[in-house]
Coordinates of C-alpha atoms in Angstrom, one line a residue:
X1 CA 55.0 -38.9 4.2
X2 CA 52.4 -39.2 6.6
X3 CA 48.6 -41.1 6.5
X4 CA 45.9 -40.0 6.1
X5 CA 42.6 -41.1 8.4
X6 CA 41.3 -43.4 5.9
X7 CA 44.5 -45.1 6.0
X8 CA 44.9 -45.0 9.7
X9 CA 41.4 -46.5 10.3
X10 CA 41.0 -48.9 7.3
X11 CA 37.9 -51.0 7.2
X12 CA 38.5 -54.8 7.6
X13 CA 38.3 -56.9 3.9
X14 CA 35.5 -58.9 5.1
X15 CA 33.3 -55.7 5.9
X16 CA 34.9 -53.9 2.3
X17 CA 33.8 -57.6 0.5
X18 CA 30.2 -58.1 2.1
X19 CA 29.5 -54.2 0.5
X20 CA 30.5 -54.8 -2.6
X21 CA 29.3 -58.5 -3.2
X22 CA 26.2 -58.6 -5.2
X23 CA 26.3 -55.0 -6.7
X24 CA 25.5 -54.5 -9.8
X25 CA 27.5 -52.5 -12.4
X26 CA 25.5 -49.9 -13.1
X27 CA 24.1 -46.5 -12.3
X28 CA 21.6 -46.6 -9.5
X29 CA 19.8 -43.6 -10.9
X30 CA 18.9 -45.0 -14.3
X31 CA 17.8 -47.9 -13.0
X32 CA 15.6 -46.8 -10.7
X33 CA 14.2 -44.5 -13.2
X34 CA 14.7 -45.5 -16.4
X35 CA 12.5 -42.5 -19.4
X36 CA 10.7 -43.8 -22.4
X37 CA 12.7 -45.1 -25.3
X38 CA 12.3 -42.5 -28.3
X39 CA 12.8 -43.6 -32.3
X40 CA 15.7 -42.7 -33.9
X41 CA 16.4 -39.7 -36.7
X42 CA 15.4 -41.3 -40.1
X43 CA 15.2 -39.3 -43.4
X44 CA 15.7 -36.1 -44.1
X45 CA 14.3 -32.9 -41.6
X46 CA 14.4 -29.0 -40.9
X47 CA 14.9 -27.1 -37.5
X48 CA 15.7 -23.8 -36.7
X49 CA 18.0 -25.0 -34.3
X50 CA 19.4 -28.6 -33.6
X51 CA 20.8 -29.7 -30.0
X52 CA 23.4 -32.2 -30.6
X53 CA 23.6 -34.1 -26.8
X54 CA 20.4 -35.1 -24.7
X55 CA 22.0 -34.9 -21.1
X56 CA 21.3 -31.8 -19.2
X57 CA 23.1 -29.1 -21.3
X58 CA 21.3 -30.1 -24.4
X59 CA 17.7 -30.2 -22.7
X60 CA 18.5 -27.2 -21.2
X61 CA 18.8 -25.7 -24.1
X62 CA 16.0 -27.0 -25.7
X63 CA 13.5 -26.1 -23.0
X64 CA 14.3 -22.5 -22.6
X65 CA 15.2 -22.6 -26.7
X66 CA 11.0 -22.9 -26.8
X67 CA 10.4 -20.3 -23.7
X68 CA 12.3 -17.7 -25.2
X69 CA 10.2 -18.4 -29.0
X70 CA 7.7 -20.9 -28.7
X71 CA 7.0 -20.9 -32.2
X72 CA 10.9 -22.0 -33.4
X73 CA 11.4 -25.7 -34.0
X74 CA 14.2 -27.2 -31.9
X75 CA 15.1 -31.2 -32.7
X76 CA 17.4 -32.8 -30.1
X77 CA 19.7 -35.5 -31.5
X78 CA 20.7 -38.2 -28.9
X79 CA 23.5 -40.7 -29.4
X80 CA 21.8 -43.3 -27.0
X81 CA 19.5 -42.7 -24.8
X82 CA 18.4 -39.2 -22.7
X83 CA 20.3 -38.8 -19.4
X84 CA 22.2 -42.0 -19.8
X85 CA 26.1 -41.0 -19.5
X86 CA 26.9 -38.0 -17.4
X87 CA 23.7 -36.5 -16.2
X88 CA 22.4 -40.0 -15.3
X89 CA 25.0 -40.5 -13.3
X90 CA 26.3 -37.9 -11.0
X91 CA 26.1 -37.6 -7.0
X92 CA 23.0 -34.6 -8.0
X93 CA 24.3 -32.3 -6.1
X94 CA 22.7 -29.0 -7.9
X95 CA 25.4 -26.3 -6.9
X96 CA 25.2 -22.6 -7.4
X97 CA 28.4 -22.4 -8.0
X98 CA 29.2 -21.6 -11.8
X99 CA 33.0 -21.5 -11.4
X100 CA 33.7 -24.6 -9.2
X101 CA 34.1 -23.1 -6.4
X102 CA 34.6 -19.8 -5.0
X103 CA 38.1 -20.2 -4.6
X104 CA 38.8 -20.9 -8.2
X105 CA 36.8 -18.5 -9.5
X106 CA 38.7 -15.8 -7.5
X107 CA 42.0 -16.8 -8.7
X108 CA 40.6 -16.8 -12.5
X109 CA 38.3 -13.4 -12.6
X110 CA 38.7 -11.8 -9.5
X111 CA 37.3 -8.6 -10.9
X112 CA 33.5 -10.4 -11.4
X113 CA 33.3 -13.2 -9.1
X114 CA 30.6 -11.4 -6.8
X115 CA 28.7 -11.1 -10.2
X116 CA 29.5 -15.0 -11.1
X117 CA 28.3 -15.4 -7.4
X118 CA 24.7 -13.6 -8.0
X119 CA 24.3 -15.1 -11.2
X120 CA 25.4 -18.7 -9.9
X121 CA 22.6 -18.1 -7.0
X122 CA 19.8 -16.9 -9.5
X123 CA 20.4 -19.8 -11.7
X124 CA 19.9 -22.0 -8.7
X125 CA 16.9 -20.4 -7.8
X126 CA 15.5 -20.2 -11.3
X127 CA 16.1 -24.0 -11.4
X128 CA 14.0 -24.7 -8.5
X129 CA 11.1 -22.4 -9.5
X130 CA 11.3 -24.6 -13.2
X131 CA 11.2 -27.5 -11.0
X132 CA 8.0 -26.1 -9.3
X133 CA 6.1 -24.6 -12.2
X134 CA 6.5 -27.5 -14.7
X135 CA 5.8 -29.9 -11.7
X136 CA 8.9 -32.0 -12.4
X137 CA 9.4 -35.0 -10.1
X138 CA 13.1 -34.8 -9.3
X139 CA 13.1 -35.4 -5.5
X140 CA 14.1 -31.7 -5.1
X141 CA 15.7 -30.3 -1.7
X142 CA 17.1 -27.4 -1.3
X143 CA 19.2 -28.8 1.4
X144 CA 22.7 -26.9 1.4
X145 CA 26.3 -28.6 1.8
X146 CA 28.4 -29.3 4.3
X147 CA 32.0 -29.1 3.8
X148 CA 34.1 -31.5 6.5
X149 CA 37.8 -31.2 7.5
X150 CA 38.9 -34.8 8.3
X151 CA 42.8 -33.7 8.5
X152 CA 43.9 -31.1 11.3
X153 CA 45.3 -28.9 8.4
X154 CA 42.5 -28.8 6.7
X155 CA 40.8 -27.0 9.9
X156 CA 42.3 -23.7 9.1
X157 CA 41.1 -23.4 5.2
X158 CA 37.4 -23.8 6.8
X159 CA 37.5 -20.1 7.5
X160 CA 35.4 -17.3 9.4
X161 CA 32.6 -19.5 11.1
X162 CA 33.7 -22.4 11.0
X163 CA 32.1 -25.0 12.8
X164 CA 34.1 -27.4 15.6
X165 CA 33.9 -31.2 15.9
X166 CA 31.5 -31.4 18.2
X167 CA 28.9 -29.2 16.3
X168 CA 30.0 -30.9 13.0
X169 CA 28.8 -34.3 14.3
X170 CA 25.9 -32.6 16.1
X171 CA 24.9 -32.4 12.4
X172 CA 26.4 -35.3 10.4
X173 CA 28.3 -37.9 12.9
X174 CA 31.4 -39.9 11.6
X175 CA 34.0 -39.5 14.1
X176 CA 36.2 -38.5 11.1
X177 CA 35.1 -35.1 11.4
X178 CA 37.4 -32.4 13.1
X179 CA 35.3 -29.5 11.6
X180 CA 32.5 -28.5 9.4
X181 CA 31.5 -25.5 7.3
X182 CA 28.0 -25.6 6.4
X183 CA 26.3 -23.4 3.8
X184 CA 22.6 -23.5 3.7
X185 CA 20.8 -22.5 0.6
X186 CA 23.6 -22.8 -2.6
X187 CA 22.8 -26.2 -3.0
X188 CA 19.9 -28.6 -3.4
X189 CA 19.9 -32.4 -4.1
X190 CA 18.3 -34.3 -6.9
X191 CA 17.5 -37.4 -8.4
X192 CA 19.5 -37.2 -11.4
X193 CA 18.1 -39.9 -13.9
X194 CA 14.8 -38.1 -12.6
X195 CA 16.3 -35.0 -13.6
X196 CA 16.8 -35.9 -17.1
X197 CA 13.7 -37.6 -17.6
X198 CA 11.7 -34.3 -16.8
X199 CA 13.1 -31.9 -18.5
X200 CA 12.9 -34.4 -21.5
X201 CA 9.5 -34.9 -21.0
X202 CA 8.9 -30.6 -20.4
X203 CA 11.0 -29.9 -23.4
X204 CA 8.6 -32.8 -25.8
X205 CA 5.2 -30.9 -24.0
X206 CA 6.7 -27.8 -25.3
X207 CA 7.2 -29.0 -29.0
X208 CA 10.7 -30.5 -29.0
X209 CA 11.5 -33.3 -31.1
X210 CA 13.5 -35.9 -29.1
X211 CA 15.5 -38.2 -31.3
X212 CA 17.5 -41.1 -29.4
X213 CA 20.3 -43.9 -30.5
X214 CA 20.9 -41.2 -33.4
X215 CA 25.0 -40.6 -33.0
X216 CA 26.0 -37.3 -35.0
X217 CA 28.3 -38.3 -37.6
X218 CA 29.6 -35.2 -39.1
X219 CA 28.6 -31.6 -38.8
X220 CA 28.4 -29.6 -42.7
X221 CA 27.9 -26.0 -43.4
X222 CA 25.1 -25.2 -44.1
X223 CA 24.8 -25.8 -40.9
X224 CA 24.2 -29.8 -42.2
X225 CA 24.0 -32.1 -38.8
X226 CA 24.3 -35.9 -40.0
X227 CA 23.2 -38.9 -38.1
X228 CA 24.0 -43.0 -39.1
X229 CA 20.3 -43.1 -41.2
X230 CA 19.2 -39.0 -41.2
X231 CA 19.9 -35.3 -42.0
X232 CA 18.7 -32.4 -40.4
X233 CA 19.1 -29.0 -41.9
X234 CA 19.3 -26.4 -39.4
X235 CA 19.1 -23.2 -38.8
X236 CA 21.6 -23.0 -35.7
X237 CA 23.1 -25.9 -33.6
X238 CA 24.6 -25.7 -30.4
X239 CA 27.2 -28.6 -29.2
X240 CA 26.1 -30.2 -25.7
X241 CA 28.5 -33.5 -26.0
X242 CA 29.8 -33.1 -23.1
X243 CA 33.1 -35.9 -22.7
X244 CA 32.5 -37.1 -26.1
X245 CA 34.9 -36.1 -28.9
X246 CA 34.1 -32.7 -30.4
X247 CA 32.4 -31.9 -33.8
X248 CA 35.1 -28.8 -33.9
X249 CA 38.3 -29.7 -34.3
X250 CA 39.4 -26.6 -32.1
X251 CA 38.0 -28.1 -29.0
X252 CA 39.6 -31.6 -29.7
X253 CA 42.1 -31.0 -27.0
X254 CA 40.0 -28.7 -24.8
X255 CA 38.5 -31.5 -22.4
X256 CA 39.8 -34.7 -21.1
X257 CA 37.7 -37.9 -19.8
X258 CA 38.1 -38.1 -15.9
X259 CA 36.4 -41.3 -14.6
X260 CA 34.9 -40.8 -10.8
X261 CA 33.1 -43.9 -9.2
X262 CA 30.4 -44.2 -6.6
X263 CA 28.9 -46.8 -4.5
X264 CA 25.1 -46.6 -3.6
X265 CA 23.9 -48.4 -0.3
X266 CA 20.9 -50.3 0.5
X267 CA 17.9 -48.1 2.4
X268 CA 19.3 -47.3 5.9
X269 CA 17.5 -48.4 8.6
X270 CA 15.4 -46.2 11.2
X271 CA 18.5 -47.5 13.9
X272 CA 21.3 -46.3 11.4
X273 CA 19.9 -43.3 10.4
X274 CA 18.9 -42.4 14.3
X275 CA 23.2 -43.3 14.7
X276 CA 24.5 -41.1 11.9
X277 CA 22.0 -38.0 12.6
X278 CA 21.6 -36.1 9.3
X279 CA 18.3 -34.8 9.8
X280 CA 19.1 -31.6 7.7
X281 CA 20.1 -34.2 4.5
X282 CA 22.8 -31.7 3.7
X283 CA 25.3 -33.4 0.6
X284 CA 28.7 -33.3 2.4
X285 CA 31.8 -33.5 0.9
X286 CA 35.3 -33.6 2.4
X287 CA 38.4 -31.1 1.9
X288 CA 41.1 -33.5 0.8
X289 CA 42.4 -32.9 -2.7
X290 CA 41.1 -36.2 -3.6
X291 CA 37.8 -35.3 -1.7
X292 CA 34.7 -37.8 -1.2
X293 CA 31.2 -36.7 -2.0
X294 CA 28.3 -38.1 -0.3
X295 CA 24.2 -38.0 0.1
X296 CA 21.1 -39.5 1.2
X297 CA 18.4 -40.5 -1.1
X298 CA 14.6 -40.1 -1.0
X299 CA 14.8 -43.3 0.2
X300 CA 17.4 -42.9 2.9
X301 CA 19.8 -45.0 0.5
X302 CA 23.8 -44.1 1.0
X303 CA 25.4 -42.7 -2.1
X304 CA 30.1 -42.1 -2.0
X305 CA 31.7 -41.2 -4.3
X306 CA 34.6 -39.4 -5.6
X307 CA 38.6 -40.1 -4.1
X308 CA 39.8 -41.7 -7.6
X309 CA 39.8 -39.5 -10.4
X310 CA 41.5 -41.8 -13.4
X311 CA 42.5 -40.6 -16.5
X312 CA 42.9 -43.6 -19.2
X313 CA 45.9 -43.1 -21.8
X314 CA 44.5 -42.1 -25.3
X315 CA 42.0 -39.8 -23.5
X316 CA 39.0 -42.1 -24.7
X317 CA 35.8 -43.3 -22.8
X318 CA 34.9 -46.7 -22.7
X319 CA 33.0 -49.4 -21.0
X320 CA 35.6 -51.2 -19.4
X321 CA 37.2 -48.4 -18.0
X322 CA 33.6 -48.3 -15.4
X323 CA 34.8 -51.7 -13.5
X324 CA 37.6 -50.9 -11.7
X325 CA 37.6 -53.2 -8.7
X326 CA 40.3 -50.9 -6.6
X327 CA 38.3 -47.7 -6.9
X328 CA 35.4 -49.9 -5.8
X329 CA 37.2 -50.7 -2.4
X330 CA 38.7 -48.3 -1.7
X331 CA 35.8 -46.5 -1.9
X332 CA 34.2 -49.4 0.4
X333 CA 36.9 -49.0 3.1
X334 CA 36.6 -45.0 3.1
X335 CA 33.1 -45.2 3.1
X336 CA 33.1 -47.7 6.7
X337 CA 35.8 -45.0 8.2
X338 CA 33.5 -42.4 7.7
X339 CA 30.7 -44.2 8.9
X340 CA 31.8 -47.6 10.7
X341 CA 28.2 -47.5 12.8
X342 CA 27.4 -48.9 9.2
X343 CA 29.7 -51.8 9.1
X344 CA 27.6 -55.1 7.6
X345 CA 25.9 -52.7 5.3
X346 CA 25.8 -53.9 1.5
X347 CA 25.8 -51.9 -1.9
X348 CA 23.5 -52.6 -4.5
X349 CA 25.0 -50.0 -6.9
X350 CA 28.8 -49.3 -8.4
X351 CA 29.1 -47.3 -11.5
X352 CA 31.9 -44.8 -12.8
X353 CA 31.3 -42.2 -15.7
X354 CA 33.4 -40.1 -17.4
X355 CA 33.7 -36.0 -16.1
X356 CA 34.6 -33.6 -19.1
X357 CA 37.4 -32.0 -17.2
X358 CA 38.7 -28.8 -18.7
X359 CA 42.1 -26.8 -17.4
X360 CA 40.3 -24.1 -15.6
X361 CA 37.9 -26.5 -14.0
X362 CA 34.7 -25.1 -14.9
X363 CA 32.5 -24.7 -18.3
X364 CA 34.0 -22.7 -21.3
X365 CA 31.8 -21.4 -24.5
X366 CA 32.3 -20.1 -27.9
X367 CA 30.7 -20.3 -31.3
X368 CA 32.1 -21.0 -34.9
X369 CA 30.8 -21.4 -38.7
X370 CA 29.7 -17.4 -38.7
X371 CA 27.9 -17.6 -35.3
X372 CA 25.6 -20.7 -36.3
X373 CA 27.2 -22.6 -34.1
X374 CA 27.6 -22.9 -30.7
X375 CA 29.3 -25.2 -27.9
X376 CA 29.2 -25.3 -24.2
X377 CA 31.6 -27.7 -22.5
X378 CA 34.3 -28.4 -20.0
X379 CA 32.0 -28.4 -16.8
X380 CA 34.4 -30.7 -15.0
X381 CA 31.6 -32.2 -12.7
X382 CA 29.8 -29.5 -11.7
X383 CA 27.3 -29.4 -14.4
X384 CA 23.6 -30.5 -12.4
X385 CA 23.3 -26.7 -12.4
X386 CA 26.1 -24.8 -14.7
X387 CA 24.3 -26.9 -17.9
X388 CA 21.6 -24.6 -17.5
X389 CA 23.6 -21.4 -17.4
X390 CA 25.6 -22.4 -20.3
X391 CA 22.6 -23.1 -22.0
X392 CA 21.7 -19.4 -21.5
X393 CA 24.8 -18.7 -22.7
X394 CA 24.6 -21.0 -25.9
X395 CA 21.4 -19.1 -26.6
X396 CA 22.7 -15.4 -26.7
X397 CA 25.5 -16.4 -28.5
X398 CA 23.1 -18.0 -30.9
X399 CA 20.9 -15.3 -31.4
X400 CA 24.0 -12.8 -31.3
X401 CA 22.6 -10.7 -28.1
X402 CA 24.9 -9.4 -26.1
X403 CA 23.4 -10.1 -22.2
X404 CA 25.3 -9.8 -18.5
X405 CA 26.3 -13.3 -19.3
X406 CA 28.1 -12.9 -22.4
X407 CA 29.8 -9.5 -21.1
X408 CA 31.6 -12.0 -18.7
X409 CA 35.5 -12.2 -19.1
X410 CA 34.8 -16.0 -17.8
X411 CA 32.3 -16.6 -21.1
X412 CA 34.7 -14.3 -23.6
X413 CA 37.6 -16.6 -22.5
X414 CA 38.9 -19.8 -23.8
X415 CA 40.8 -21.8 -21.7
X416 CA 44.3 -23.4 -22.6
X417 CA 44.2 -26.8 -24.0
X418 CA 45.5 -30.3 -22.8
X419 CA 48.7 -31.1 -24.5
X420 CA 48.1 -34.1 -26.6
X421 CA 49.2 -37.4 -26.1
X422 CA 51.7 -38.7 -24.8
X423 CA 52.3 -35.6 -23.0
X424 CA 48.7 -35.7 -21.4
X425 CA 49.0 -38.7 -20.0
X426 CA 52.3 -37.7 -18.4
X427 CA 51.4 -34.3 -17.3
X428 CA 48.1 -35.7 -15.5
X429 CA 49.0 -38.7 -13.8
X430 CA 52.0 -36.9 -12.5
X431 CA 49.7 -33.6 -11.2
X432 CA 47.5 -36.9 -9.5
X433 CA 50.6 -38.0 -8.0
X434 CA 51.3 -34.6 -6.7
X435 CA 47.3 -34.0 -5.3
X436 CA 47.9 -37.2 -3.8
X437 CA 51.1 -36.1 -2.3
X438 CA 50.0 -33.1 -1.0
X439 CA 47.7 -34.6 1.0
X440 CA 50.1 -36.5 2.8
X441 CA 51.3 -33.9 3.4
X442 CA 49.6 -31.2 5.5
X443 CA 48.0 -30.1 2.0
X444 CA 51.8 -28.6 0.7
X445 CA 51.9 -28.3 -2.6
X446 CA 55.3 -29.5 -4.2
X447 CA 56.9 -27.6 -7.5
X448 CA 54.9 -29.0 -10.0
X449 CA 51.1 -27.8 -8.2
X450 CA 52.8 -24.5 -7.8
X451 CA 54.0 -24.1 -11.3
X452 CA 50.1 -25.0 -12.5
X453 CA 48.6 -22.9 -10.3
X454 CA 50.8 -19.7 -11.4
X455 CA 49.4 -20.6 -14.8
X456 CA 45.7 -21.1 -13.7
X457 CA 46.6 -25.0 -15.2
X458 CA 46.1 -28.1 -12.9
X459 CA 43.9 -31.5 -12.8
X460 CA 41.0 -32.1 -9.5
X461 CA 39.8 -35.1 -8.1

C-alpha cells in the first residue's frame, strides 16, 4: 500500500512532545465557559412534557417546546451537568447539512434531498436569527467550510469549481493542500460550551425548569420519568440521550459510541496567523476517509480534530476511554504537517467524547407508548445544527401534526441496527480497517466497503 502525506512528512517527536506536554485532559470549551450549576429533581412533580437530555437536542426542544405554547410546562432532566458530554465538546461547526453530507443523502433519498437541502439551509438560518433575537453569546460566524484534497485522488471528487493549490493556500496555507472546494454560507462556527449555556439560559427566561445531576432511571407508562431522589409525571417526553443507553429497548442497538479526539492550541500569534492566512476563518476539513477537522477560535486558538474514530468493545462510554495517548499524537504530528510554520507551538487542551453513530450516518426519529413518546438520535457528529431540526421533528410527532418534516421518507424511516456484540465489534473495526485501507489506496474501496454501501450500511471517521 502506499502513504499517505501525513506519513510522508511526519513531525519530529520532540515537536509532537513539546505540544502535548502540559495539556490538560479536558474539553477546552467547558472550561473556558463553564454555566451555573442547577439543583437536582427532588420529590414528586408534573409537566406537560419532560426532556430527558440537556445537551443541544434536549434544549432545543425545550426552547421552541415554550415558543410554539408558552403556557405548557416543560422540565428538562439532566444526568450531569448542561452541555457537558457531546455538545460541550464538539469542533462547533454548525452545518446545514441534515443528512451528513450531500453525498449520503443522495444515495439514501434521492427523491427529496433538494427538499432536505432547503430545509437543512432554513434551519441554519433560523439558528442564527435565534442567535440574534435572544442575544445569545456564542461567538457566532457564519463563516462557510472549506473542504481540502491533501491526496492527488482526492482532486477529482472536489468537483465543478473546484479550486487549485495555489488558490487553496491563497486562502488557508499548509502546503498539504493540492485543492480546495469552498462553500460559503452552509456553515457557521460556534463556541460550543457557549452554545449550551445560552440556550439553557433562553429556555429557563422562557419558563423551563432545568434539573441537573438528575440521571433518568426508568421510564413508566403513564408516561412516569424516574430520577435517583424524584418523579415527574408527564404529559409527553421526548428522548434527547444522545450516546447514552436508550430508555426503549428498540433503540438499544440503534447507535454505537464512536470516540473522536481533538487538540486545542495556545492563541496564535499576530506572526503565525499573518503565515497561515485564514482571514475568511472558514472551518476546513480534509477529504480522507479518516478526515481531520479544524478551526480558529475567537481568540485565534488552533482546534484538530478527527483521524481516529475508536469504537471500544462492549459499546459503552467511559472516562478512560478519553486518554488515549496515540490519538493524542498522532493527532500532534498531523496537525505540524498541515501546518509545520507552527512547529514549537504547545496545546493546552486534549479531550475525546463519544459521537452517537447510527448506520446511515445521520439522525433517525420515531415515537412509542401511543405517541407520548418521542426520541431523536443517531446524529453521528453532525448534531450543532440537526439537534434543532430533530427537535422540530420530536415536537410534531409529539403533538401528532403532520408538517413537511414528518412527510419526509428520511424522518418515516428507521435505520437498520448494529448487530450486537461480538459481532459489532468485529464488523466495525474491520469496516475501520478497510476506511483506512482505502486511503492508502487512491480511495478504492475493497469488498467489504462495497458490500456496505450496496446496503446503505457502513462506519465514518
Amino acid at each position: 500500500m502506499g502513504t499517505t502525506v501525513f506519513e510522508r512528512h511526519p513531525a519530529a517527536a520532540s515537536s509532537i512532545a513539546t505540544m502535548l506536554e502540559g495539556s490538560a485532559l479536558s474539553p477546552f470549551w467547558t472550561d473556558d465557559a463553564p454555566g451555573p450549576e442547577r439543583p437536582a429533581l427532588a420529590g414528586s412533580h408534573r409537566a406537560d412534557l419532560v426532556i430527558v437530555g440537556g445537551g443541544y437536542s434536549g434544549l432545543w426542544t425545550a426552547i421552541m417546546a415554550k415558543e410554539r405554547d408558552p403556557g405548557l410546562s416543560v422540565t428538562v432532566l439532566e444526568g450531569r451537568r448542561v452541555g457537558w458530554a457531546a455538545s460541550g465538546r464538539n469542533g462547533g461547526f454548525c452545518e446545514a447539512s441534515l443528512t451528513h453530507g450531500r453525498e449520503n443523502g443522495e444515495s439514501r433519498w434521492p427523491e427529496e434531498i433538494d427538499e432536505l437541502d432547503r430545509l437543512g439551509m432554513e434551519n441554519l438560518d433560523q439558528i442564527g436569527e435565534t442567535v440574534a433575537r435572544y442575544g445569545m453569546d456564542v461567538d457566532w460566524q457564519r463563516t462557510g467550510a472549506l473542504a481540502v484534497a491533501v491526496e492527488p485522488h482526492q482532486v477529482a471528487w472536489l468537483g465543478e469549481g473546484a479550486l487549485d493549490a495555489e488558490a487553496t493556500r491563497a486562502l488557508v496555507n499548509s502546503p498539504t493542500y493540492l485543492g480546495g472546494a469552498l462553500s460559503a454560507d452552509d456553515t457557521a462556527l460556534v463556541h460550543p460550551a457557549k452554545l449550551a449555556r445560552e440556550l439553557a439560559r433562553v429556555a429557563e427566561e422562557l419558563g423551563v425548569q432545568i434539573f441537573e445531576a438528575s440521571p433518568v432511571t426508568a421510564l413508566e407508562d403513564g408516561p412516569l420519568v424516574r430520577t435517583r431522589d424524584g418523579v415527574v409525571r408527564a404529559g409527553k417526553v421526548a428522548l434527547a440521550t444522545n450516546v447514552f443507553p436508550s430508555l426503549l429497548k428498540r433503540n438499544r442497538l440503534m447507535t454505537v459510541p464512536v470516540y473522536d479526539y481533538s487538540l486545542m492550541t495556545e492563541p496564535l500569534t499576530d506572526a503565525q496567523l499573518a503565515e497561515i492566512g485564514w482571514e475568511g476563518r472558514q472551518g476546513v476539513a480534509d477529504m480522507a476517509n479518516q478526515f481531520h477537522y479544524y478551526r480558529l477560535t475567537a481568540d485565534n486558538r488552533l482546534l484538530f480534530g478527527g483521524y481516529d474514530a475508536i469504537y471500544h468493545a462492549g459499546g459503552r462510554v467511559r472516562a478512560r476511554y478519553q486518554d488515549r495517548r496515540e490519538s493524542y499524537e498522532k493527532l500532534a504530528s498531523h496537525l505540524l504537517t498541515t501546518f509545520p510554520q507552527l512547529d514549537g507551538i504547545r496545546a493546552t487542551h486534549r479531550w475525546a467524547g463519544a459521537i452517537d453513530t447510527s448506520t446511515r450516518f445521520c439522525a433517525f426519529w420515531g415515537t412509542a407508548r401511543d405517541g407520548d413518546v418521542a426520541y431523536s438520535l443517531g446524529f453521528t457528529g453532525l448534531g450543532v445544527g440537526a439537534t434543532r431540526f430533530g427537535a422540530n421533528v420530536m415536537l410534531d410527532l409529539l403533538a401528532g401534526e403532520e408538517t413537511e418534516r414528518t412527510r419526509l421518507t428520511m424522518v418515516r424511516e428507521r435505520p437498520l441496527p448494529f448487530p450486537p456484540e461480538p459481532l459489532a465489534s468485529l464488523g466495525i473495526n474491520a469496516t475501520r480497517w478497510s476506511l483506512d485501507r482505502a486511503d492508502h489506496r487512491e480511495g478504492r474501496r475493497n469488498l467489504l466497503l462495497r458490500g456496505l454501501d450496496a446496503v446503505g450500511l457502513g462506519f465514518d471517521s
